[in-house]
mmCIF file with all atom_site columns, C-alpha atoms in Angstrom:
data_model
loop_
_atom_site.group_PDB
_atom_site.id
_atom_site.type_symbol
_atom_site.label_atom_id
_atom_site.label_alt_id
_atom_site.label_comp_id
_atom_site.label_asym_id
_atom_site.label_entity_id
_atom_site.label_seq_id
_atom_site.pdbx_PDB_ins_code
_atom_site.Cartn_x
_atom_site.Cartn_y
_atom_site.Cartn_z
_atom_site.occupancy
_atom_site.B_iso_or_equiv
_atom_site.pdbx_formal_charge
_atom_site.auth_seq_id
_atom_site.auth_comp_id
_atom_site.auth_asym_id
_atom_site.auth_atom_id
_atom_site.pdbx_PDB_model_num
ATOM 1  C CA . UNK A 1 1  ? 11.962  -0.961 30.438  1.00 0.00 ? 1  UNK A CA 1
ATOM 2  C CA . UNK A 1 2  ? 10.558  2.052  32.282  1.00 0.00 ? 2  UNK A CA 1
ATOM 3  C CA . UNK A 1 3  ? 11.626  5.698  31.401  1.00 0.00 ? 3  UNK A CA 1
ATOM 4  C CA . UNK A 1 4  ? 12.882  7.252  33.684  1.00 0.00 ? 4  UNK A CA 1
ATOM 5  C CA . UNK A 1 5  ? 11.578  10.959 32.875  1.00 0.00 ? 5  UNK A CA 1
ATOM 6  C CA . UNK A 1 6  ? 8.478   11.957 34.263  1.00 0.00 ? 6  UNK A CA 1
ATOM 7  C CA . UNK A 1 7  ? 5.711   13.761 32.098  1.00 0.00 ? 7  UNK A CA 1
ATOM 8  C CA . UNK A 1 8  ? 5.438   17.308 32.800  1.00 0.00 ? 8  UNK A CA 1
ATOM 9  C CA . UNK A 1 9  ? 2.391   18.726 34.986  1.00 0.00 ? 9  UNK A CA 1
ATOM 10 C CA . UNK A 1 10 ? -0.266  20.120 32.362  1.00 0.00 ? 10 UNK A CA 1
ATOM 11 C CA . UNK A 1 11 ? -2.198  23.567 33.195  1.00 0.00 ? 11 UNK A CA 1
ATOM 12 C CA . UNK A 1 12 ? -5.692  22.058 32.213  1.00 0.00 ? 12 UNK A CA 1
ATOM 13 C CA . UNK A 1 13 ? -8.201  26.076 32.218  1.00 0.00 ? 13 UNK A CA 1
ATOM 14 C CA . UNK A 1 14 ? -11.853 25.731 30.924  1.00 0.00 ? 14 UNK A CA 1
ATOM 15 C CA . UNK A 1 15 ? -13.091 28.613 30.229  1.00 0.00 ? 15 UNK A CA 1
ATOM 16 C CA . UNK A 1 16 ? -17.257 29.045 29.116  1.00 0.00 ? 16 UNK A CA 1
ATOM 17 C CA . UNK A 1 17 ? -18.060 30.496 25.934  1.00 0.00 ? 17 UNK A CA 1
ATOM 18 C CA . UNK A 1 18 ? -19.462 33.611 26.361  1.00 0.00 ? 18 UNK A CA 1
ATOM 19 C CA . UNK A 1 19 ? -21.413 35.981 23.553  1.00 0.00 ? 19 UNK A CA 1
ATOM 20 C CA . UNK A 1 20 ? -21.037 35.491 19.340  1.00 0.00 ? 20 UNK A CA 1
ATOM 21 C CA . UNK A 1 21 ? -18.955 31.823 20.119  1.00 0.00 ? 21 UNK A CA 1
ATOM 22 C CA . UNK A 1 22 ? -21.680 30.416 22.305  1.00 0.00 ? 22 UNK A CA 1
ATOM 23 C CA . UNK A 1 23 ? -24.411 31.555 19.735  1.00 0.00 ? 23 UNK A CA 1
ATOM 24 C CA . UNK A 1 24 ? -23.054 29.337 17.248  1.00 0.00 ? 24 UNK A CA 1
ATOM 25 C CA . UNK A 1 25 ? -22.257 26.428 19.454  1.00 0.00 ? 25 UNK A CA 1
ATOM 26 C CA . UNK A 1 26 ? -25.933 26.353 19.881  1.00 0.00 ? 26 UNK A CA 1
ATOM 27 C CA . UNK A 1 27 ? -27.094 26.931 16.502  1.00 0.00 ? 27 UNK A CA 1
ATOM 28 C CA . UNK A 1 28 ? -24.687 24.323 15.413  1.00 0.00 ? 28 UNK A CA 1
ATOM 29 C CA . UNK A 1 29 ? -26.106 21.542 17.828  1.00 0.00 ? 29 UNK A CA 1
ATOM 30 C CA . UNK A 1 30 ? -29.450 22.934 16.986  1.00 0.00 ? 30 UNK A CA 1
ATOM 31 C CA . UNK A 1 31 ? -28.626 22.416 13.464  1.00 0.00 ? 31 UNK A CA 1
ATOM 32 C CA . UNK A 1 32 ? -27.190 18.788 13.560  1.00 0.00 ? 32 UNK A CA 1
ATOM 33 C CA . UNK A 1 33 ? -30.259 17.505 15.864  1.00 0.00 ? 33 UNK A CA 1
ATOM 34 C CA . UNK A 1 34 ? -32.788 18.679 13.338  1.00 0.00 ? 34 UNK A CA 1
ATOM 35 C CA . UNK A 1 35 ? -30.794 17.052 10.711  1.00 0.00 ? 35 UNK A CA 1
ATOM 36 C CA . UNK A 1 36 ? -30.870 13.896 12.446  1.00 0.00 ? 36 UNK A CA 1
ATOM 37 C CA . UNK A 1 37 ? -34.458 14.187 12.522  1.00 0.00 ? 37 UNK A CA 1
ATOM 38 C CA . UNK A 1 38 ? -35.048 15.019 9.126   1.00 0.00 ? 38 UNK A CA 1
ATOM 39 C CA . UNK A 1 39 ? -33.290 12.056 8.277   1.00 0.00 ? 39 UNK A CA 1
ATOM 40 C CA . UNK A 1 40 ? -35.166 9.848  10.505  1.00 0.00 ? 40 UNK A CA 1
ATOM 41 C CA . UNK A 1 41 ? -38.382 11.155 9.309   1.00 0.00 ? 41 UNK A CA 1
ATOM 42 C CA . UNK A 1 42 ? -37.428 10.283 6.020   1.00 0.00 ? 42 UNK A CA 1
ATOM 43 C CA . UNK A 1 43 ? -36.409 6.499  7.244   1.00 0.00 ? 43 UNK A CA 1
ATOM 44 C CA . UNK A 1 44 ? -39.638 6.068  8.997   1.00 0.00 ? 44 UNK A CA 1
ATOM 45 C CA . UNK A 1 45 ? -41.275 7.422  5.708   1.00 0.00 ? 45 UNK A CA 1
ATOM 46 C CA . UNK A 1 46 ? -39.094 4.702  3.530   1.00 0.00 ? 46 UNK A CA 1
ATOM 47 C CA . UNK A 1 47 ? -39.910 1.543  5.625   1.00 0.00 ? 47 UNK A CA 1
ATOM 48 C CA . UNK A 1 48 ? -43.836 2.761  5.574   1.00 0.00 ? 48 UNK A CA 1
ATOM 49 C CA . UNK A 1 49 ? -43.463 2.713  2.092   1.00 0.00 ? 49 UNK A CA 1
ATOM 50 C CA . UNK A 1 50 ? -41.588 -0.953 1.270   1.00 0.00 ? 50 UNK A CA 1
ATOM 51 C CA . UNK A 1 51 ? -44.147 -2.107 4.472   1.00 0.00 ? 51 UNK A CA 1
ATOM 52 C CA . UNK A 1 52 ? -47.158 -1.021 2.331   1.00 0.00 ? 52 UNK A CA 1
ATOM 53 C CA . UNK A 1 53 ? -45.523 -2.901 -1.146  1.00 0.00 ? 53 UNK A CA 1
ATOM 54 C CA . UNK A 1 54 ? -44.414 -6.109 1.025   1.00 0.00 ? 54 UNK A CA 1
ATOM 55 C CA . UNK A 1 55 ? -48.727 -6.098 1.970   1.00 0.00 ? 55 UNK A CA 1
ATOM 56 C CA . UNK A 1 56 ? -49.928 -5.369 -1.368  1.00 0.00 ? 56 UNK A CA 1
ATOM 57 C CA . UNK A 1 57 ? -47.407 -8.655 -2.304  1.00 0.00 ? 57 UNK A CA 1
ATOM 58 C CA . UNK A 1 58 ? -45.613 -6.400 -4.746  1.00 0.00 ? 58 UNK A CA 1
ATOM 59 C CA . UNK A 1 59 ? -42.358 -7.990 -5.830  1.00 0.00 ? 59 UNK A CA 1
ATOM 60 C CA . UNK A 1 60 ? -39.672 -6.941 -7.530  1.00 0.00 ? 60 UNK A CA 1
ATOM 61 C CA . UNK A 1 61 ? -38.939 -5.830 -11.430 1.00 0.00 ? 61 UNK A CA 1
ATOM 62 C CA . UNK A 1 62 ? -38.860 -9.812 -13.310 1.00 0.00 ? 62 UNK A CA 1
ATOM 63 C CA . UNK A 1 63 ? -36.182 -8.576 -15.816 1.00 0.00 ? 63 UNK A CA 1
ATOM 64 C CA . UNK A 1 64 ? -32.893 -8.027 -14.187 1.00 0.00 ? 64 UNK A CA 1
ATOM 65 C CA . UNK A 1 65 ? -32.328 -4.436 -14.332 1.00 0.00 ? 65 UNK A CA 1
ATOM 66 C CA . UNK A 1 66 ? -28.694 -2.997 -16.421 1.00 0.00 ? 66 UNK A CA 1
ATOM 67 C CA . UNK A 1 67 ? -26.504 -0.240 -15.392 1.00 0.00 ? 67 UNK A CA 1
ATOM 68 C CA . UNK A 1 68 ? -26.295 0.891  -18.882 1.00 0.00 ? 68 UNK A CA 1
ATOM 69 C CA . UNK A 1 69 ? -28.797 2.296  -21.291 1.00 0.00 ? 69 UNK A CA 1
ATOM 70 C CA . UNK A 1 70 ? -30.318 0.041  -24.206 1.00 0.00 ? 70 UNK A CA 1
ATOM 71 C CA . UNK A 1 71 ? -28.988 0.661  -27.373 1.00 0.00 ? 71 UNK A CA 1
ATOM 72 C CA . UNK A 1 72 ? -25.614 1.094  -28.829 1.00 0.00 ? 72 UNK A CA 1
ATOM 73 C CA . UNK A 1 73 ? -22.599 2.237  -26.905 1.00 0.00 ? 73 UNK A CA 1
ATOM 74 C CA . UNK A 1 74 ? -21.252 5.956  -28.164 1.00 0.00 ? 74 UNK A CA 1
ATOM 75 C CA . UNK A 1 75 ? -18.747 6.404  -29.823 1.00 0.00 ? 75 UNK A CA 1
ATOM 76 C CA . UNK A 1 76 ? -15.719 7.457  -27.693 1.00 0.00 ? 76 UNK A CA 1
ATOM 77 C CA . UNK A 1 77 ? -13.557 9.720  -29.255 1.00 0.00 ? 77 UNK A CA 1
ATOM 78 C CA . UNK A 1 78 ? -9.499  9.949  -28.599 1.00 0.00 ? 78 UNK A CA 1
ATOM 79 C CA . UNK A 1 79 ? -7.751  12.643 -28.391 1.00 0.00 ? 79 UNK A CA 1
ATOM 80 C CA . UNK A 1 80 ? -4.259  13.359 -29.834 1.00 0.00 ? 80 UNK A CA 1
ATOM 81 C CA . UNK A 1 81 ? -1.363  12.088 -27.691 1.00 0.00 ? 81 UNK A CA 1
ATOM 82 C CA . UNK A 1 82 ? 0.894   15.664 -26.826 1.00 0.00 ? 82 UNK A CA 1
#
């Protein structure tokens, strides 16, 4: 079932950024792409690194590694209900 009210024209204006706004629209894509690329230096750094363990036939820990610290748990104290 088709409305029968028509969508009213929109006034569509773009307008370039001119002086402080365009400034930071710059820095801010600036900003983001050397982001990008500090993260994919770091990424190219990481797979060097597991590449160079995977050659010297390095393998993982033989004990399975715990979340929690060795030793006995603390204590855990309660405090009084209000």
């Amino acid at each position: 079932m088709e409305s029968t009210q028509e969508k009213a024209a929109v006034d569509v204006r773009i307008e370039p950024l001119r002086g402080l706004p365009l400034v930071l629209e710059v820095a801010g894509g600036v900003g983001r792409a050397l982001g990008l690329t500090l993260l994919w230096g770091l990424e190219i750094a990481r797979d060097a690194y597991f590449r160079q363990l995977d050659r010297l036939n390095v393998r993982p820990r033989h004990k399975r590694a715990s979340a929690f610290p060795p030793g006995q748990p603390k204590k855990q104290r309660t405090t009084p209900a209000r």
